[in-house]
CSV table of C-alpha atoms in Angstrom, one decimal:
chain,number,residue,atom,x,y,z
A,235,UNK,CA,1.1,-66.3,-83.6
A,236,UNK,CA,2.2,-67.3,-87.3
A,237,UNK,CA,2.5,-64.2,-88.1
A,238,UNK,CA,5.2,-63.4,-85.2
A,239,UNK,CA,6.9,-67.3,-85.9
A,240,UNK,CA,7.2,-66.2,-89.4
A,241,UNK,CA,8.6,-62.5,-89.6
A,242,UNK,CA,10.3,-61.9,-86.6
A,243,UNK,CA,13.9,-62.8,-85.5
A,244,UNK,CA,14.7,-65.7,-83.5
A,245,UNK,CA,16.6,-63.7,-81.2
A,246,UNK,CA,13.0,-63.0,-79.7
A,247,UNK,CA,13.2,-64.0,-76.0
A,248,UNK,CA,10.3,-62.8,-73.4
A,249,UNK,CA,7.6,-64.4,-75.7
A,250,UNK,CA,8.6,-67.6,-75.4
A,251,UNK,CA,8.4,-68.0,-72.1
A,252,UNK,CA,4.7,-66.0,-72.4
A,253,UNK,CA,2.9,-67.5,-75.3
A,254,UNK,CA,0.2,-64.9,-75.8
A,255,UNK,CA,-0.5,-61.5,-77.7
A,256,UNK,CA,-0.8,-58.9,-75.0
A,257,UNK,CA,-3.1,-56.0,-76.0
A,258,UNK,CA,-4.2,-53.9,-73.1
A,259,UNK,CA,-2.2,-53.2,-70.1
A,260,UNK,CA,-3.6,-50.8,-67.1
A,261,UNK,CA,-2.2,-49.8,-63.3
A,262,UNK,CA,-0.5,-53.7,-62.5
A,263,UNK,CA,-2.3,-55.7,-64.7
A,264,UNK,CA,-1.5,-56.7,-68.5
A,265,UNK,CA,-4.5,-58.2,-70.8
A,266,UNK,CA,-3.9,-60.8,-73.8
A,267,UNK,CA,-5.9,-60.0,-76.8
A,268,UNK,CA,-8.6,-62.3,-75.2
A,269,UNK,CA,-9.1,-60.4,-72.2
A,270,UNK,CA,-7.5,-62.8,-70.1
A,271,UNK,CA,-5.8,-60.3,-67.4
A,272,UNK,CA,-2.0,-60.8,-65.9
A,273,UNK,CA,-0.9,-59.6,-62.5
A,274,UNK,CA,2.4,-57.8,-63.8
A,275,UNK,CA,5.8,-58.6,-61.3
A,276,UNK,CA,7.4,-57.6,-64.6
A,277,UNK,CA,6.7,-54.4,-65.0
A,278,UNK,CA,8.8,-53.7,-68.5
A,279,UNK,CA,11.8,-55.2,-66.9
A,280,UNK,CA,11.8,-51.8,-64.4
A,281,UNK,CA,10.6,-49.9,-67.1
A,282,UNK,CA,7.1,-49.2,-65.7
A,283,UNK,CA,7.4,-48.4,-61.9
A,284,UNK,CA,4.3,-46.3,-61.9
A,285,UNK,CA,2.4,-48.9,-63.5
A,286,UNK,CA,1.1,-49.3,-67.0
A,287,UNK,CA,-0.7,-46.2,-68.6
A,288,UNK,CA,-0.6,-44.4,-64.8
A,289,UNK,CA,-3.9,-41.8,-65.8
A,290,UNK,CA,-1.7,-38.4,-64.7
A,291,UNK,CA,0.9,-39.2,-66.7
A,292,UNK,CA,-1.4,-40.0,-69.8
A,293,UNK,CA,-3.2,-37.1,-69.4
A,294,UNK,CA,0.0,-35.0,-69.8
A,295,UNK,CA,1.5,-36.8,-72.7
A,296,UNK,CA,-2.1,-36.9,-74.9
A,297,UNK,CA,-2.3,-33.0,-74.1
A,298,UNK,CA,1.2,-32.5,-75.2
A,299,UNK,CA,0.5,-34.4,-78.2
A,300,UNK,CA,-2.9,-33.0,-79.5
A,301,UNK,CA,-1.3,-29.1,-79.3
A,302,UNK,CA,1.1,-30.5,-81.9
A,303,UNK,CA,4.3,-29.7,-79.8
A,304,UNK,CA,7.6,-31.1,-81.0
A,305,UNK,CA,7.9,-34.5,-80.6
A,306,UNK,CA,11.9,-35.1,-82.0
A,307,UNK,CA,14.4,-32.2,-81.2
A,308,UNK,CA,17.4,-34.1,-81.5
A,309,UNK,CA,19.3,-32.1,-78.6
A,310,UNK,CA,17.7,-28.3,-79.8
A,311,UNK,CA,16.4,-26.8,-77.0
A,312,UNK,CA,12.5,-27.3,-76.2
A,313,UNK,CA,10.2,-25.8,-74.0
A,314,UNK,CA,9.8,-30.1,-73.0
A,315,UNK,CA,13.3,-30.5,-72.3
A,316,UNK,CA,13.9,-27.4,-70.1
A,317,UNK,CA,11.0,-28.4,-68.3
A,318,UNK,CA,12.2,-31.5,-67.5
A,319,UNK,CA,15.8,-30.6,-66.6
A,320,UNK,CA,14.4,-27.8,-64.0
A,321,UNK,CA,12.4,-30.5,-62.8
A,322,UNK,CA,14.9,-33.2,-62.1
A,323,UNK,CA,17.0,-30.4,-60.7
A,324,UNK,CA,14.6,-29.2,-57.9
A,325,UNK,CA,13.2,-32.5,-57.3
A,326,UNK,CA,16.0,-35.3,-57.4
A,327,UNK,CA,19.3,-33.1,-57.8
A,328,UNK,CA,19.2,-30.1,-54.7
A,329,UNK,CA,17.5,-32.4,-52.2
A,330,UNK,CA,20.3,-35.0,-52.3
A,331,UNK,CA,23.1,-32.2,-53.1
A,332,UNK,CA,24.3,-33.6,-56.0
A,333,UNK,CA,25.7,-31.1,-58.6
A,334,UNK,CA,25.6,-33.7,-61.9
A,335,UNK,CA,25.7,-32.3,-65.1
A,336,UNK,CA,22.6,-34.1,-67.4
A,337,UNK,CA,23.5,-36.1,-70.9
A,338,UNK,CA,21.1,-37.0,-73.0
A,339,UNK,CA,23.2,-39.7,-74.9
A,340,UNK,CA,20.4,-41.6,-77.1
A,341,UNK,CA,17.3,-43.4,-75.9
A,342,UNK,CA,18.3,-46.3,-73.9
A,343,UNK,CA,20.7,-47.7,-71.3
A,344,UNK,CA,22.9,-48.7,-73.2
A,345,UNK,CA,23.5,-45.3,-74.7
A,346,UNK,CA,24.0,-44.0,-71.1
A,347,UNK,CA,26.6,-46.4,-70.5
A,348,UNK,CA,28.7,-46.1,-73.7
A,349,UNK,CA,28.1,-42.1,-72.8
A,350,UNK,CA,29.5,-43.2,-69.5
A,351,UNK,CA,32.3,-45.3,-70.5
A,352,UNK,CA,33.4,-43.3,-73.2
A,353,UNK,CA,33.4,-40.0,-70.7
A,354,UNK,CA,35.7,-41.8,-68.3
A,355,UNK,CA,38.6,-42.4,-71.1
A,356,UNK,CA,38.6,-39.5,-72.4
A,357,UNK,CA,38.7,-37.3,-68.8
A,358,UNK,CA,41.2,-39.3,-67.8
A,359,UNK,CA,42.8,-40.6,-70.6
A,360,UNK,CA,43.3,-44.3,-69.6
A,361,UNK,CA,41.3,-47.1,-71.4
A,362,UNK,CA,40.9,-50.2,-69.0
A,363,UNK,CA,37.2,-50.2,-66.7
A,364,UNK,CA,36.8,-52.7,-63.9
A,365,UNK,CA,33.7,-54.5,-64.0
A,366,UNK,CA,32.4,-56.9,-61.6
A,367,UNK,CA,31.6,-60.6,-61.4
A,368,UNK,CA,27.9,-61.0,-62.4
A,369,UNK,CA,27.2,-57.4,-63.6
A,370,UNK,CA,24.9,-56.4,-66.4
A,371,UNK,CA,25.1,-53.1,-68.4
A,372,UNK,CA,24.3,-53.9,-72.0
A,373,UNK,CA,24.3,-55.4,-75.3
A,374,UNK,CA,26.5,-52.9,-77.3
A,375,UNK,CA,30.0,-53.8,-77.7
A,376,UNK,CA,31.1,-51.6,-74.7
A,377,UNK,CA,28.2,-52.2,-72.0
A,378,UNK,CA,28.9,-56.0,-73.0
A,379,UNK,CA,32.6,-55.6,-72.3
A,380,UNK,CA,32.0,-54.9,-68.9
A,381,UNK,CA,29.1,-57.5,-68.9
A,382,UNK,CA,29.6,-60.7,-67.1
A,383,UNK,CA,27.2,-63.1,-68.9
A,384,UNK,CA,29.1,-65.5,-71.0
A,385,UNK,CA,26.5,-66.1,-73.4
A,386,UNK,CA,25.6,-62.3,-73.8
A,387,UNK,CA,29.6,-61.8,-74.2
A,388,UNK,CA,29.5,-64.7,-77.0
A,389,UNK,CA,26.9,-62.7,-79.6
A,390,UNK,CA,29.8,-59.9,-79.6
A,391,UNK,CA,31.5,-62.0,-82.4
A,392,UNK,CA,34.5,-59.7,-81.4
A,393,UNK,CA,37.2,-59.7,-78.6
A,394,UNK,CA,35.8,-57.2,-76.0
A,395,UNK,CA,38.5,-55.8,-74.4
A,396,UNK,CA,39.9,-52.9,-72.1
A,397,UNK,CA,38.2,-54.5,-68.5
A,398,UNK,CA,39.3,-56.1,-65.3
A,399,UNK,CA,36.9,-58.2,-64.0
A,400,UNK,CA,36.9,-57.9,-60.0
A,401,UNK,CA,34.5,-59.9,-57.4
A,402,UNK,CA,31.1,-58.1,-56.9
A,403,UNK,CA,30.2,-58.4,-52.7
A,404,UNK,CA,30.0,-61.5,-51.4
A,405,UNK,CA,31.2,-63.1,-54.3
A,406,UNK,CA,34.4,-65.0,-52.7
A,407,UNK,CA,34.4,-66.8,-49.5
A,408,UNK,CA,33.3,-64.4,-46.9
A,409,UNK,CA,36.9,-64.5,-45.4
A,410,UNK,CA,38.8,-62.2,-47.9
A,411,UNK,CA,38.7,-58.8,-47.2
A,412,UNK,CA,36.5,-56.8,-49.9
A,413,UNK,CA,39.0,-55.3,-53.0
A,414,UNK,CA,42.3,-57.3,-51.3
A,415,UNK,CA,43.1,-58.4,-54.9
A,416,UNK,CA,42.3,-55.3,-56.8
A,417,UNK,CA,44.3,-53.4,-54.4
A,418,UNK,CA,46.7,-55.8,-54.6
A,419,UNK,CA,46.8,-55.2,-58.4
A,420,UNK,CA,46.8,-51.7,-58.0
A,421,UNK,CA,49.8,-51.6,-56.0
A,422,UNK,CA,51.8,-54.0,-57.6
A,423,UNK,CA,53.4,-52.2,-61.0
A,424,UNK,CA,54.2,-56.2,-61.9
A,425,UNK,CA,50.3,-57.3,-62.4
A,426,UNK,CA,50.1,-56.1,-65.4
A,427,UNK,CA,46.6,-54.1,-64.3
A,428,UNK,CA,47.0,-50.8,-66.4
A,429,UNK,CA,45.3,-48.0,-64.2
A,430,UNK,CA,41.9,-48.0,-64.8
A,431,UNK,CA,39.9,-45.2,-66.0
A,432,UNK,CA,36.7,-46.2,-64.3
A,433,UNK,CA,34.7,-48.7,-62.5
A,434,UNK,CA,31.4,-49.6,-62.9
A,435,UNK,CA,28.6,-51.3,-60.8
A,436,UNK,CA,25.5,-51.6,-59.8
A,437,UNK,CA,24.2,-51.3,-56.2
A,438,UNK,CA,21.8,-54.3,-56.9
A,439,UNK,CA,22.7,-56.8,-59.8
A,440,UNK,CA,19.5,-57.3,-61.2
A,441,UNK,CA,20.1,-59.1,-64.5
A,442,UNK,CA,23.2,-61.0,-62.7
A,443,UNK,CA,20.8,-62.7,-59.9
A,444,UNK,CA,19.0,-59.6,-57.1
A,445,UNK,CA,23.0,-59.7,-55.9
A,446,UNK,CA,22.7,-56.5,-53.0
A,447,UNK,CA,25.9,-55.0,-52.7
A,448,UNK,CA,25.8,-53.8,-48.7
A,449,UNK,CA,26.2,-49.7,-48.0
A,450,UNK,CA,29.5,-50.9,-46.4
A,451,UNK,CA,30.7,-52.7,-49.7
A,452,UNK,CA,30.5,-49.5,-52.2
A,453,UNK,CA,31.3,-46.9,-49.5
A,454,UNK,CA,34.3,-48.7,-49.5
A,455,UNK,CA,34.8,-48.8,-52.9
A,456,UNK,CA,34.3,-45.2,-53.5
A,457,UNK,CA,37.0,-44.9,-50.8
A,458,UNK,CA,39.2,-47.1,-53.3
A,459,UNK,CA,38.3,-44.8,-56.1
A,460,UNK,CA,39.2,-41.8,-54.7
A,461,UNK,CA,42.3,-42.8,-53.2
A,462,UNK,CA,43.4,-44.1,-56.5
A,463,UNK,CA,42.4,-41.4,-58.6
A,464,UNK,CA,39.6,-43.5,-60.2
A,465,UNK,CA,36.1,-42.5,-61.5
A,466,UNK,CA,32.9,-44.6,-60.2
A,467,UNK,CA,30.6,-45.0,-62.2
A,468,UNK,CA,26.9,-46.3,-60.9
A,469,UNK,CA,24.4,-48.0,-63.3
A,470,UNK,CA,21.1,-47.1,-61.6
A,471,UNK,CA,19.3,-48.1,-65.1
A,472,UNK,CA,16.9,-51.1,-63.5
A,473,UNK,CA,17.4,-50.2,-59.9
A,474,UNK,CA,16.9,-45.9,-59.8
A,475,UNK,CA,14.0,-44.4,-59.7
A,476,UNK,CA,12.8,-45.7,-56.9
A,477,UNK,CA,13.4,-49.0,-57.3
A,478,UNK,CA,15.3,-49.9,-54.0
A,479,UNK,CA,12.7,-46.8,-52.1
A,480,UNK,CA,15.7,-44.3,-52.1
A,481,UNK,CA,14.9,-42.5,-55.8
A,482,UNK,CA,19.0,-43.4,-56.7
A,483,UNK,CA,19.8,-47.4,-55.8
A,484,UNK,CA,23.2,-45.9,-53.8
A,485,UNK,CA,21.7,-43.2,-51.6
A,486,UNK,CA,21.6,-45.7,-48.7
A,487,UNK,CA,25.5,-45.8,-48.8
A,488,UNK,CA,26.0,-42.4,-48.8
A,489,UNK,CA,28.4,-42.1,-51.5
A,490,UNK,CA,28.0,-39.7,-54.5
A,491,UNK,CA,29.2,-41.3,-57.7
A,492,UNK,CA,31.5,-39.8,-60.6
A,493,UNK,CA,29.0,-40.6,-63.1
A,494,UNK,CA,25.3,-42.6,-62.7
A,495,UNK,CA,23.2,-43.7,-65.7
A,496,UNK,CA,19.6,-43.6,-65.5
A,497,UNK,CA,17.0,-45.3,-68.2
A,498,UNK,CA,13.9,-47.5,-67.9
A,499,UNK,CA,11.8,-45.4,-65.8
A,500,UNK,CA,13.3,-42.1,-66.3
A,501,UNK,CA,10.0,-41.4,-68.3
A,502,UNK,CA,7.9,-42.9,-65.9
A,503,UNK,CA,5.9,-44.4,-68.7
A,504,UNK,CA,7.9,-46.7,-70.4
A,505,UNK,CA,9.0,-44.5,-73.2
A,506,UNK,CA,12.2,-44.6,-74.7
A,507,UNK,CA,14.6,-41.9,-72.5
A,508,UNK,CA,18.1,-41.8,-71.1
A,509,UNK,CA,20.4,-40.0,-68.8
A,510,UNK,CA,23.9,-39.9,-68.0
A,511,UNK,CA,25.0,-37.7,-64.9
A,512,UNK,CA,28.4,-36.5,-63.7
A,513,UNK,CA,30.3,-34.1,-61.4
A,514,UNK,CA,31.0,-30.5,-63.2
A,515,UNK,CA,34.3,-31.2,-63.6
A,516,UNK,CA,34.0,-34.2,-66.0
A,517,UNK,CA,32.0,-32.3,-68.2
A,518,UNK,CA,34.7,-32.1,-71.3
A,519,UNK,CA,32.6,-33.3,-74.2
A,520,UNK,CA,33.4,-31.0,-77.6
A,521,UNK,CA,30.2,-29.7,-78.7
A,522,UNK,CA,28.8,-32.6,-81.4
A,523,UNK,CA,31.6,-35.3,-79.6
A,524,UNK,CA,29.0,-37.7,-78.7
A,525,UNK,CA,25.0,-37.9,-80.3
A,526,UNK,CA,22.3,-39.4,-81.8
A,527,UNK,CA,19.3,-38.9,-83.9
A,528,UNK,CA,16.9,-39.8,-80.5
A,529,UNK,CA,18.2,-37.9,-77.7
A,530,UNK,CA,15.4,-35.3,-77.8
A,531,UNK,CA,12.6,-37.8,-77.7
A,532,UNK,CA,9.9,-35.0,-75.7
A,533,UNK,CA,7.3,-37.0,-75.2
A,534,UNK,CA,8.9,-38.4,-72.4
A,535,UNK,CA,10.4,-35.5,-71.2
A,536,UNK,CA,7.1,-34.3,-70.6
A,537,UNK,CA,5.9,-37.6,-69.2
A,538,UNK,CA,9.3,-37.8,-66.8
A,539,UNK,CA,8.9,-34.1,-65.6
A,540,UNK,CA,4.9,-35.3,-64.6
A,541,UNK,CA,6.5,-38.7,-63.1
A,542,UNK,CA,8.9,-36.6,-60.7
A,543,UNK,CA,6.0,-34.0,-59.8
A,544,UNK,CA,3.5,-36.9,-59.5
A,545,UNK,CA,5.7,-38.7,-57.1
A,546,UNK,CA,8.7,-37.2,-55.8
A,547,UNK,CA,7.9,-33.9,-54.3
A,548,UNK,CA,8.2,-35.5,-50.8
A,549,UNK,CA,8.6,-38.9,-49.2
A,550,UNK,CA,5.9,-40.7,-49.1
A,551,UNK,CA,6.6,-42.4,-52.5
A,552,UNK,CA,10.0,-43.6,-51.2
A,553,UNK,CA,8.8,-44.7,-47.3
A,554,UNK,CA,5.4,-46.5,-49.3
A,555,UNK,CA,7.6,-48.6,-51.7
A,556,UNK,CA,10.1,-49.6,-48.4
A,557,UNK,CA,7.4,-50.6,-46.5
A,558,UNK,CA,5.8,-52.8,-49.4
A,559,UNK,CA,9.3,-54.4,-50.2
A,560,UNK,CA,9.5,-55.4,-46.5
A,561,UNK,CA,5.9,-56.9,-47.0
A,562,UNK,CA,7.3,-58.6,-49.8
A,563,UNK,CA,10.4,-59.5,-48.4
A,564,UNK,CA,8.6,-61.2,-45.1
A,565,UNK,CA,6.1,-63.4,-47.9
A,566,UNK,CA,9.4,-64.9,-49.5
A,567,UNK,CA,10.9,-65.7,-46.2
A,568,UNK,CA,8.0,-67.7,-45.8
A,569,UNK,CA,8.6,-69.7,-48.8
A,570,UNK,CA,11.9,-70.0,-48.5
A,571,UNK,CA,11.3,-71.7,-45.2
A,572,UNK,CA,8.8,-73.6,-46.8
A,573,UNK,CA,11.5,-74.9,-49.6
A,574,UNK,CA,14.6,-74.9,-47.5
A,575,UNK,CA,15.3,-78.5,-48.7
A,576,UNK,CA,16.0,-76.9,-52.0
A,577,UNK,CA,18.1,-74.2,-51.1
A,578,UNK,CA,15.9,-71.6,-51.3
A,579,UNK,CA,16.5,-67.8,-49.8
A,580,UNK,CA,15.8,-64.2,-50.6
A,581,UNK,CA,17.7,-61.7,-52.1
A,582,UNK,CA,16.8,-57.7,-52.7
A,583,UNK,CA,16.2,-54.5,-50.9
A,584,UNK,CA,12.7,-52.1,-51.5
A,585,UNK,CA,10.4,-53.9,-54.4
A,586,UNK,CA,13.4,-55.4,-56.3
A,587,UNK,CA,13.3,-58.9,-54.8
A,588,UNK,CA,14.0,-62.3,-55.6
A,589,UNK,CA,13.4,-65.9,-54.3
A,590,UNK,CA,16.7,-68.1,-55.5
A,591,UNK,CA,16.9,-71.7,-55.5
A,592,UNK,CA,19.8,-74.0,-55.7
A,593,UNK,CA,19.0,-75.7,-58.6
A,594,UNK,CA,18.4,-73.7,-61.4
A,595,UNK,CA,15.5,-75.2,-63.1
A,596,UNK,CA,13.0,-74.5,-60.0
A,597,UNK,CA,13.5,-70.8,-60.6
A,598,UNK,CA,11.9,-71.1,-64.5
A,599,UNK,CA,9.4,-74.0,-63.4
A,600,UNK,CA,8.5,-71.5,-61.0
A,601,UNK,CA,7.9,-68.6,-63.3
A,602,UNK,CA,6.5,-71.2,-65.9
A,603,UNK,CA,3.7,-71.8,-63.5
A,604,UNK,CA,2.8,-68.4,-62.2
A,605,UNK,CA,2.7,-67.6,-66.2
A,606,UNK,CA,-0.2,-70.5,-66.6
A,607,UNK,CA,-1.8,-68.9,-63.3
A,608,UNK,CA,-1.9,-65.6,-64.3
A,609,UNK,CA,1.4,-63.3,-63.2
A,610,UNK,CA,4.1,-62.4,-65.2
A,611,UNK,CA,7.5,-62.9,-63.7
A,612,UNK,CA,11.0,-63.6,-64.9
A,613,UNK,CA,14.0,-65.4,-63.8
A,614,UNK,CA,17.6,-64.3,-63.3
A,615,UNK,CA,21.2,-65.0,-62.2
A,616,UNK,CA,23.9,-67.3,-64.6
A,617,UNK,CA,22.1,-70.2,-64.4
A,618,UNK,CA,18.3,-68.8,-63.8
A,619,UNK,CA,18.4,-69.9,-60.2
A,620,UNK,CA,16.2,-66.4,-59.3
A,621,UNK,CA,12.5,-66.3,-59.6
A,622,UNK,CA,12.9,-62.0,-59.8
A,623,UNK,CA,10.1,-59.7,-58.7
A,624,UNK,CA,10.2,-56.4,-60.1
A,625,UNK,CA,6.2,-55.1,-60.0
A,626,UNK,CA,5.5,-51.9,-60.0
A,627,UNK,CA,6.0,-49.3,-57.1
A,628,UNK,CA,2.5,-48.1,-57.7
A,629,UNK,CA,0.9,-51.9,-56.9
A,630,UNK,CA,-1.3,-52.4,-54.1
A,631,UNK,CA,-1.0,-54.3,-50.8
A,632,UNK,CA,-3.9,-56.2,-52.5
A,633,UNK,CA,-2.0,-56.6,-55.6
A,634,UNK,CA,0.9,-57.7,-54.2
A,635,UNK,CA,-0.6,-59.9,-52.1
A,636,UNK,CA,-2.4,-61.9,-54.5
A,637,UNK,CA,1.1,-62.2,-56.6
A,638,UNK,CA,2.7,-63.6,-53.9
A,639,UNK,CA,-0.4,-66.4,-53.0
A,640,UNK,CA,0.1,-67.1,-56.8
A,641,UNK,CA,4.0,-67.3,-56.5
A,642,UNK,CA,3.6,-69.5,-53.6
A,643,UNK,CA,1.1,-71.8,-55.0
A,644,UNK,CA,3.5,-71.8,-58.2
A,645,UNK,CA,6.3,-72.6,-56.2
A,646,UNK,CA,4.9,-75.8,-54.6
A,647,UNK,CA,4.4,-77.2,-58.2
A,648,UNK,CA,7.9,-76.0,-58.8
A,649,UNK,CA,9.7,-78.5,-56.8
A,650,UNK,CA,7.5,-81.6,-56.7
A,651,UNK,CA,9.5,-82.6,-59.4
A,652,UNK,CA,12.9,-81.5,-58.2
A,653,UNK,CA,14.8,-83.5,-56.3
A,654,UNK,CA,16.0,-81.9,-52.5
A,655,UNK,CA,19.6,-80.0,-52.5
């Protein structure tokens, strides 16, 4: 690893925690340059919900790229990219009646939520965004305004303004009724809240802890919006596509969001790929106003149209995911029972999941030791007090069981040298 100690950045973070070279990487399953395999509850940090190197998809990007079809288009039309947005419009749009306009704004989340944010202001020509307690949108200057980390929000080097920051669900007492101050704030022309343009949230924080806002919660926040005038904005970028079952994170509510951004598995194979959607009417961009050199990256327009044939031409995909995040859900109970000194519980909906701890060092002696048994899982939350499952939709009963003996096994090591809560 000299070479990687030597050339590459300190800001390197994921390697640290996994001290190998990872070479091969099929279905669930990851292999270091040794052969040694890793069950993967990882999964590109929701990049790779149909698995690593899924053999359909494959198939259709190695064919694309052996005719020598375009590969970078920049946002020129392509036979890829129109077969992708017709696509995405039978299979995800119609069904679920939402008539969203599609952006392309650059190759990652981050770009979707600048695209996003940048939208918002100029349709309504206000500046501040609300932003919630815990949420995570970004590293760029704007997603990190309305990111809640401190120590992500200290690498700006610059005063990151232009956001309220409001309580995410179930972040105060229990007691208070849900948006009693930002209504308050709203109402009040002495709070010196200007109106905001937007707001923006996830349905499940993933980054900020496995934090499930209930159907309840944003219904009645897209009640808010509305009746002030406001645009919602959902970031679906680790918790769409499936993640939660649903294909969008905020179907279960029932709401239908100003604007959503989409990334990570969008291209169902981990290549790089973006989206942001909004209603018709928002759709005021000058020609040229917002781009990038990699918005027409086709490769994974071809490999995203295959992922939403492959997958989401009925059902099944969504009820088989549910029913293995309840499977998933029941195994952590178990644990948590087993741990209850420590303050442990479960957090998550469909196969984004978490087991969180009290004390925040169980959580990373707990993914330490799954590491040096062979599965690949991360923490979250402020203080790393989540253990966080995110494997892929596509894993096995079999799969996912045998993660979850390893996770308990871990987790027994985990706290023999904590002390009870």
């Amino acid at each position: 690893m000299e070479t990687f100690q030597r050339l590459e950045s300190e800001v390197r973070g994921y390697c640290r925690n996994w001290p190998v070279v990872f070479d091969r990487a099929v279905g669930s399953h990851v292999y270091d340059e040794t052969g040694k395999p890793y069950l993967d509850f990882f999964a590109g940090a929701g990049s790779l919900n149909y698995g690593h190197n899924h053999p359909e998809l494959k198939t259709s990007l190695i064919e694309y790229l052996t005719d020598d079809r375009i590969v970078h288009s920049l946002d020129a039309y392509s036979v890829a990219k129109r077969d992708f947005l017709q696509t995405f419009d039978e299979i995800v749009l119609k069904p679920r009646d939402l008539d969203y306009k599609i952006q392309f704004p650059g190759p990652a989340g981050n770009n979707a939520v600048e695209a996003a944010l940048k939208l918002a202001r100029k349709y309504t020509g206000r500046s501040t965004i609300v932003n919630f307690t815990n949420g995570f949108h970004g590293m760029t200057l704007g997603a990190l305004a309305v990111t809640g980390n401190s120590m992500k929000r200290g690498g700006a080097g610059v005063p990151l303004d232009h956001v309220a920051t409001m309580p995410f669900d179930n972040y105060l007492d229990g007691r208070t009724p849900d948006f009693l101050w930002l209504r308050s704030l709203l109402d009040d022309s002495g709070s010196g809240l200007d109106k905001p343009a937007a707001v923006i949230v996830e349905a499940i924080q993933g980054e900020g802890g496995i934090n499930v806002a209930s159907a309840q919660w944003l219904r009645e926040l897209s009640d808010l919006c509305r009746e002030y005038e406001i645009l919602m904005i959902v970031d679906d970028i680790q918790m769409g596509c499936g993640r939660t079952g649903d294909f969008f994170s905020f179907e279960e509510a029932g709401i239908t969001p100003d604007i959503v951004t989409l990334s990570k598995s969008i291209s169902g194979y981990g290549l790089p790929m973006a989206l942001t959607l909004f209603k018709r009417e928002l759709d005021v961009w000058e020609p040229g106003e917002h781009n990038g050199t990699f918005r027409g990256f086709n490769p994974a327009m071809v490999t995203g149209a295959e992922a939403l044939r492959r997958f989401w031409s009925d059902d099944a995909f969504a009820a088989s995911t549910k029913a293995k995040g309840d499977m998933v859900a029941a195994r952590l109970g178990e644990m948590a029972s087993e741990h209850s000194d420590f303050g442990a519980h479960v957090r998550g909906r469909g196969l984004a999941r978490g087991l969180a701890f009290e004390q925040p060092g169980i959580a990373k002696k707990l993914a330490a030791e799954s590491f040096d048994r062979g599965l690949l899982l991360e923490t979250s939350g402020p203080e790393d007090e989540v253990a966080k499952l995110l494997p892929p939709l596509t894993s096995t009963e079999e799969e996912l069981t045998a993660g979850l003996d390893i996770m308990a096994d871990a987790a027994r090591s985990a706290v023999k040298v904590a002390q009870p809560a």
